[in-house]
Amino acid sequence: SYLKGISAMTATKFQRGCRLRRNATLATNNLLIEHGRERPQRWLSMSGVIHRRQMTHSALLVIFLLAFALRVMAFGNIPGGIQHAEVTDALHAKQVLAGYHALYFYLPGFQGREPVMAYFQALWLRLVGENLWGLRFLSTVSGVLTVALVHAAGRRLFDRRTAMLATVTTTCAFWPLLISRLALRGALI
């Protein structure tokens, strides 16, 4: 009977605490509404009221368009020419197009390579033709997708502000930008 009394007192205190928290939340919401601030927070713009979520989506759209533009601007000229590692990956893609399907690619004089990029490039080169644009565009798409994944990871692991900062940094940083302008298998990592 002693334990029943303690558990009944504990349950009553818990219920009272829940009621107090609920009342405090309602009072805070009412106070915010009375003073002209409503939830969710809103900003005024030229076209009226825009929610924070709409602002975030608009900012993300601008960032993704900037990421794409930075990766395709002067596509054939920067970086100049085709790099030796791009040639190796292109040769592996041509092997796949010729019917050679392997789990590990090896060319005499080169180190072996995993096949993921070769298969993706072979598919893409078959669709758009064998040219520099076709060779590098897969890396460009994966670079823009990397920007999106960085935002999703930052949002899930941290908060909205950190995710936006990481997204902008990944969009404009030198190495992610350079790697997504070259037809390298590292762009898929």
PDB file of C-alpha atoms in Angstrom:
ATOM      1  CA  SER A   1       0.000   0.000   0.000  1.00  0.00           C
ATOM      2  CA  TYR A   2       2.968   2.307   0.640  1.00  0.00           C
ATOM      3  CA  LEU A   3       4.200   1.816  -2.980  1.00  0.00           C
ATOM      4  CA  LYS A   4       0.704   2.437  -4.339  1.00  0.00           C
ATOM      5  CA  GLY A   5       0.581   5.759  -2.479  1.00  0.00           C
ATOM      6  CA  ILE A   6       3.980   6.811  -3.851  1.00  0.00           C
ATOM      7  CA  SER A   7       3.082   5.860  -7.426  1.00  0.00           C
ATOM      8  CA  ALA A   8      -0.255   7.720  -7.137  1.00  0.00           C
ATOM      9  CA  MET A   9       1.576  10.853  -5.837  1.00  0.00           C
ATOM     10  CA  THR A  10       4.146  10.596  -8.642  1.00  0.00           C
ATOM     11  CA  ALA A  11       1.425  10.262 -11.292  1.00  0.00           C
ATOM     12  CA  THR A  12      -0.420  13.259  -9.865  1.00  0.00           C
ATOM     13  CA  LYS A  13       2.755  15.401  -9.867  1.00  0.00           C
ATOM     14  CA  PHE A  14       3.490  14.330 -13.439  1.00  0.00           C
ATOM     15  CA  GLN A  15      -0.020  15.263 -14.596  1.00  0.00           C
ATOM     16  CA  ARG A  16       0.189  18.604 -12.783  1.00  0.00           C
ATOM     17  CA  GLY A  17       3.572  19.295 -14.437  1.00  0.00           C
ATOM     18  CA  CYS A  18       2.173  18.499 -17.884  1.00  0.00           C
ATOM     19  CA  ARG A  19      -0.769  20.822 -17.267  1.00  0.00           C
ATOM     20  CA  LEU A  20       1.546  23.633 -16.156  1.00  0.00           C
ATOM     21  CA  ARG A  21       3.765  23.251 -19.229  1.00  0.00           C
ATOM     22  CA  ARG A  22       0.747  23.205 -21.544  1.00  0.00           C
ATOM     23  CA  ASN A  23      -0.689  26.324 -19.886  1.00  0.00           C
ATOM     24  CA  ALA A  24       2.678  28.108 -20.115  1.00  0.00           C
ATOM     25  CA  THR A  25       2.900  27.309 -23.819  1.00  0.00           C
ATOM     26  CA  LEU A  26      -0.625  28.589 -24.441  1.00  0.00           C
ATOM     27  CA  ALA A  27       0.112  31.754 -22.468  1.00  0.00           C
ATOM     28  CA  THR A  28       3.303  32.355 -24.478  1.00  0.00           C
ATOM     29  CA  ASN A  29       1.476  31.866 -27.789  1.00  0.00           C
ATOM     30  CA  ASN A  30      -1.321  34.215 -26.699  1.00  0.00           C
ATOM     31  CA  LEU A  31       1.216  36.831 -25.568  1.00  0.00           C
ATOM     32  CA  LEU A  32       3.032  36.642 -28.909  1.00  0.00           C
ATOM     33  CA  ILE A  33      -0.214  37.021 -30.839  1.00  0.00           C
ATOM     34  CA  GLU A  34      -1.315  39.966 -28.653  1.00  0.00           C
ATOM     35  CA  HIS A  35       1.924  41.810 -29.397  1.00  0.00           C
ATOM     36  CA  GLY A  36       1.599  41.328 -33.142  1.00  0.00           C
ATOM     37  CA  ARG A  37       4.033  38.441 -33.563  1.00  0.00           C
ATOM     38  CA  GLU A  38       2.468  35.295 -34.911  1.00  0.00           C
ATOM     39  CA  ARG A  39       3.878  31.816 -35.279  1.00  0.00           C
ATOM     40  CA  PRO A  40       5.418  30.840 -37.687  1.00  0.00           C
ATOM     41  CA  GLN A  41       7.615  33.917 -38.016  1.00  0.00           C
ATOM     42  CA  ARG A  42       7.045  35.805 -41.245  1.00  0.00           C
ATOM     43  CA  TRP A  43       8.906  38.438 -43.168  1.00  0.00           C
ATOM     44  CA  LEU A  44       7.387  41.126 -45.317  1.00  0.00           C
ATOM     45  CA  SER A  45       8.411  41.290 -48.927  1.00  0.00           C
ATOM     46  CA  MET A  46       7.325  43.291 -51.933  1.00  0.00           C
ATOM     47  CA  SER A  47       4.639  40.755 -52.770  1.00  0.00           C
ATOM     48  CA  GLY A  48       3.276  40.370 -49.235  1.00  0.00           C
ATOM     49  CA  VAL A  49       4.031  37.922 -46.484  1.00  0.00           C
ATOM     50  CA  ILE A  50       6.479  35.095 -47.121  1.00  0.00           C
ATOM     51  CA  HIS A  51       6.953  32.230 -44.708  1.00  0.00           C
ATOM     52  CA  ARG A  52      10.409  31.182 -43.543  1.00  0.00           C
ATOM     53  CA  ARG A  53      10.065  27.851 -45.352  1.00  0.00           C
ATOM     54  CA  GLN A  54       9.332  29.604 -48.642  1.00  0.00           C
ATOM     55  CA  MET A  55      12.363  31.851 -48.115  1.00  0.00           C
ATOM     56  CA  THR A  56      14.522  28.773 -47.462  1.00  0.00           C
ATOM     57  CA  HIS A  57      13.251  27.011 -50.580  1.00  0.00           C
ATOM     58  CA  SER A  58      13.832  30.125 -52.682  1.00  0.00           C
ATOM     59  CA  ALA A  59      17.353  30.529 -51.307  1.00  0.00           C
ATOM     60  CA  LEU A  60      18.093  26.857 -51.990  1.00  0.00           C
ATOM     61  CA  LEU A  61      16.841  27.166 -55.545  1.00  0.00           C
ATOM     62  CA  VAL A  62      19.142  30.165 -56.106  1.00  0.00           C
ATOM     63  CA  ILE A  63      22.077  28.271 -54.555  1.00  0.00           C
ATOM     64  CA  PHE A  64      21.460  25.180 -56.725  1.00  0.00           C
ATOM     65  CA  LEU A  65      21.194  27.329 -59.854  1.00  0.00           C
ATOM     66  CA  LEU A  66      24.442  29.086 -58.866  1.00  0.00           C
ATOM     67  CA  ALA A  67      26.101  25.699 -58.288  1.00  0.00           C
ATOM     68  CA  PHE A  68      25.007  24.524 -61.738  1.00  0.00           C
ATOM     69  CA  ALA A  69      26.055  27.794 -63.409  1.00  0.00           C
ATOM     70  CA  LEU A  70      29.503  27.754 -61.801  1.00  0.00           C
ATOM     71  CA  ARG A  71      30.023  24.188 -62.945  1.00  0.00           C
ATOM     72  CA  VAL A  72      28.995  24.701 -66.601  1.00  0.00           C
ATOM     73  CA  MET A  73      30.285  28.243 -67.232  1.00  0.00           C
ATOM     74  CA  ALA A  74      33.075  28.102 -69.861  1.00  0.00           C
ATOM     75  CA  PHE A  75      32.688  24.338 -69.767  1.00  0.00           C
ATOM     76  CA  GLY A  76      35.114  23.449 -72.532  1.00  0.00           C
ATOM     77  CA  ASN A  77      37.762  26.055 -71.635  1.00  0.00           C
ATOM     78  CA  ILE A  78      38.190  25.825 -67.851  1.00  0.00           C
ATOM     79  CA  PRO A  79      40.185  23.752 -67.047  1.00  0.00           C
ATOM     80  CA  GLY A  80      41.993  23.809 -70.351  1.00  0.00           C
ATOM     81  CA  GLY A  81      42.227  20.623 -72.371  1.00  0.00           C
ATOM     82  CA  ILE A  82      41.540  17.103 -71.288  1.00  0.00           C
ATOM     83  CA  GLN A  83      43.457  15.679 -68.327  1.00  0.00           C
ATOM     84  CA  HIS A  84      45.239  12.298 -68.303  1.00  0.00           C
ATOM     85  CA  ALA A  85      42.912  10.820 -65.672  1.00  0.00           C
ATOM     86  CA  GLU A  86      39.925  11.842 -67.793  1.00  0.00           C
ATOM     87  CA  VAL A  87      41.434  10.002 -70.746  1.00  0.00           C
ATOM     88  CA  THR A  88      41.792   6.860 -68.647  1.00  0.00           C
ATOM     89  CA  ASP A  89      38.172   7.040 -67.512  1.00  0.00           C
ATOM     90  CA  ALA A  90      37.077   7.678 -71.110  1.00  0.00           C
ATOM     91  CA  LEU A  91      39.000   4.604 -72.281  1.00  0.00           C
ATOM     92  CA  HIS A  92      37.255   2.503 -69.640  1.00  0.00           C
ATOM     93  CA  ALA A  93      33.887   3.862 -70.798  1.00  0.00           C
ATOM     94  CA  LYS A  94      34.784   2.980 -74.394  1.00  0.00           C
ATOM     95  CA  GLN A  95      35.652  -0.553 -73.239  1.00  0.00           C
ATOM     96  CA  VAL A  96      32.169  -0.862 -71.736  1.00  0.00           C
ATOM     97  CA  LEU A  97      30.613   0.454 -74.957  1.00  0.00           C
ATOM     98  CA  ALA A  98      32.639  -2.156 -76.874  1.00  0.00           C
ATOM     99  CA  GLY A  99      31.131  -4.944 -74.749  1.00  0.00           C
ATOM    100  CA  TYR A 100      33.773  -5.472 -72.067  1.00  0.00           C
ATOM    101  CA  HIS A 101      31.968  -5.739 -68.710  1.00  0.00           C
ATOM    102  CA  ALA A 102      34.221  -6.167 -65.688  1.00  0.00           C
ATOM    103  CA  LEU A 103      34.159  -5.584 -61.969  1.00  0.00           C
ATOM    104  CA  TYR A 104      37.654  -4.111 -62.079  1.00  0.00           C
ATOM    105  CA  PHE A 105      39.199  -2.240 -65.028  1.00  0.00           C
ATOM    106  CA  TYR A 106      42.859  -2.448 -65.831  1.00  0.00           C
ATOM    107  CA  LEU A 107      44.761  -0.922 -68.732  1.00  0.00           C
ATOM    108  CA  PRO A 108      48.435  -1.675 -69.316  1.00  0.00           C
ATOM    109  CA  GLY A 109      50.527   1.088 -67.773  1.00  0.00           C
ATOM    110  CA  PHE A 110      47.682   2.332 -65.539  1.00  0.00           C
ATOM    111  CA  GLN A 111      46.527   1.359 -62.102  1.00  0.00           C
ATOM    112  CA  GLY A 112      43.299  -0.594 -61.868  1.00  0.00           C
ATOM    113  CA  ARG A 113      40.005   1.210 -61.315  1.00  0.00           C
ATOM    114  CA  GLU A 114      36.580   0.453 -59.933  1.00  0.00           C
ATOM    115  CA  PRO A 115      33.843   0.300 -62.584  1.00  0.00           C
ATOM    116  CA  VAL A 116      31.094   2.635 -61.334  1.00  0.00           C
ATOM    117  CA  MET A 117      32.222   5.731 -63.230  1.00  0.00           C
ATOM    118  CA  ALA A 118      33.003   3.702 -66.362  1.00  0.00           C
ATOM    119  CA  TYR A 119      29.485   2.278 -66.539  1.00  0.00           C
ATOM    120  CA  PHE A 120      27.799   5.625 -65.869  1.00  0.00           C
ATOM    121  CA  GLN A 121      30.004   7.383 -68.415  1.00  0.00           C
ATOM    122  CA  ALA A 122      29.396   4.665 -70.998  1.00  0.00           C
ATOM    123  CA  LEU A 123      25.647   5.086 -70.598  1.00  0.00           C
ATOM    124  CA  TRP A 124      25.895   8.866 -70.792  1.00  0.00           C
ATOM    125  CA  LEU A 125      28.275   8.818 -73.785  1.00  0.00           C
ATOM    126  CA  ARG A 126      25.899   6.503 -75.625  1.00  0.00           C
ATOM    127  CA  LEU A 127      23.064   9.003 -75.025  1.00  0.00           C
ATOM    128  CA  VAL A 128      24.847  12.262 -75.937  1.00  0.00           C
ATOM    129  CA  GLY A 129      27.806  11.168 -78.060  1.00  0.00           C
ATOM    130  CA  GLU A 130      31.520  10.873 -77.492  1.00  0.00           C
ATOM    131  CA  ASN A 131      32.741  14.412 -76.846  1.00  0.00           C
ATOM    132  CA  LEU A 132      34.246  16.460 -74.012  1.00  0.00           C
ATOM    133  CA  TRP A 133      30.857  17.795 -72.927  1.00  0.00           C
ATOM    134  CA  GLY A 134      29.440  14.279 -72.727  1.00  0.00           C
ATOM    135  CA  LEU A 135      32.480  13.092 -70.820  1.00  0.00           C
ATOM    136  CA  ARG A 136      32.407  15.857 -68.173  1.00  0.00           C
ATOM    137  CA  PHE A 137      28.687  16.445 -67.730  1.00  0.00           C
ATOM    138  CA  LEU A 138      28.195  13.412 -65.461  1.00  0.00           C
ATOM    139  CA  SER A 139      30.664  14.919 -62.990  1.00  0.00           C
ATOM    140  CA  THR A 140      28.815  18.227 -63.182  1.00  0.00           C
ATOM    141  CA  VAL A 141      25.506  16.594 -62.305  1.00  0.00           C
ATOM    142  CA  SER A 142      27.096  14.684 -59.431  1.00  0.00           C
ATOM    143  CA  GLY A 143      28.655  17.956 -58.191  1.00  0.00           C
ATOM    144  CA  VAL A 144      25.252  19.653 -58.040  1.00  0.00           C
ATOM    145  CA  LEU A 145      23.785  16.574 -56.339  1.00  0.00           C
ATOM    146  CA  THR A 146      26.636  16.769 -53.820  1.00  0.00           C
ATOM    147  CA  VAL A 147      25.545  20.311 -52.952  1.00  0.00           C
ATOM    148  CA  ALA A 148      22.021  19.007 -52.328  1.00  0.00           C
ATOM    149  CA  LEU A 149      23.315  16.120 -50.198  1.00  0.00           C
ATOM    150  CA  VAL A 150      25.491  18.469 -48.138  1.00  0.00           C
ATOM    151  CA  HIS A 151      22.411  20.559 -47.408  1.00  0.00           C
ATOM    152  CA  ALA A 152      20.358  17.507 -46.430  1.00  0.00           C
ATOM    153  CA  ALA A 153      23.120  16.173 -44.170  1.00  0.00           C
ATOM    154  CA  GLY A 154      23.680  19.566 -42.560  1.00  0.00           C
ATOM    155  CA  ARG A 155      19.977  19.973 -41.938  1.00  0.00           C
ATOM    156  CA  ARG A 156      19.659  16.513 -40.420  1.00  0.00           C
ATOM    157  CA  LEU A 157      22.819  16.626 -38.300  1.00  0.00           C
ATOM    158  CA  PHE A 158      22.831  20.286 -37.284  1.00  0.00           C
ATOM    159  CA  ASP A 159      20.347  23.069 -37.994  1.00  0.00           C
ATOM    160  CA  ARG A 160      19.017  25.161 -40.889  1.00  0.00           C
ATOM    161  CA  ARG A 161      21.650  27.893 -40.609  1.00  0.00           C
ATOM    162  CA  THR A 162      24.568  25.442 -40.546  1.00  0.00           C
ATOM    163  CA  ALA A 163      23.096  23.554 -43.496  1.00  0.00           C
ATOM    164  CA  MET A 164      22.814  26.751 -45.545  1.00  0.00           C
ATOM    165  CA  LEU A 165      26.378  27.772 -44.684  1.00  0.00           C
ATOM    166  CA  ALA A 166      27.704  24.343 -45.682  1.00  0.00           C
ATOM    167  CA  THR A 167      25.662  24.428 -48.890  1.00  0.00           C
ATOM    168  CA  VAL A 168      27.006  27.836 -49.931  1.00  0.00           C
ATOM    169  CA  THR A 169      30.548  26.778 -49.031  1.00  0.00           C
ATOM    170  CA  THR A 170      30.281  23.593 -51.093  1.00  0.00           C
ATOM    171  CA  THR A 171      28.815  25.555 -53.995  1.00  0.00           C
ATOM    172  CA  CYS A 172      31.681  28.055 -54.146  1.00  0.00           C
ATOM    173  CA  ALA A 173      34.680  26.164 -52.721  1.00  0.00           C
ATOM    174  CA  PHE A 174      37.570  25.515 -55.100  1.00  0.00           C
ATOM    175  CA  TRP A 175      38.023  21.737 -54.867  1.00  0.00           C
ATOM    176  CA  PRO A 176      34.392  20.624 -55.122  1.00  0.00           C
ATOM    177  CA  LEU A 177      34.003  23.051 -58.024  1.00  0.00           C
ATOM    178  CA  LEU A 178      37.117  21.813 -59.839  1.00  0.00           C
ATOM    179  CA  ILE A 179      36.343  18.122 -59.334  1.00  0.00           C
ATOM    180  CA  SER A 180      32.838  18.558 -60.686  1.00  0.00           C
ATOM    181  CA  ARG A 181      34.256  20.250 -63.806  1.00  0.00           C
ATOM    182  CA  LEU A 182      36.499  17.278 -64.625  1.00  0.00           C
ATOM    183  CA  ALA A 183      35.466  13.793 -65.736  1.00  0.00           C
ATOM    184  CA  LEU A 184      37.035  12.095 -62.723  1.00  0.00           C
ATOM    185  CA  ARG A 185      35.675   9.138 -60.832  1.00  0.00           C
ATOM    186  CA  GLY A 186      36.271  11.058 -57.581  1.00  0.00           C
ATOM    187  CA  ALA A 187      33.263  13.219 -58.470  1.00  0.00           C
ATOM    188  CA  LEU A 188      30.996  10.323 -57.510  1.00  0.00           C
ATOM    189  CA  ILE A 189      32.416  10.010 -54.016  1.00  0.00           C
TER     190      ILE A 189
END
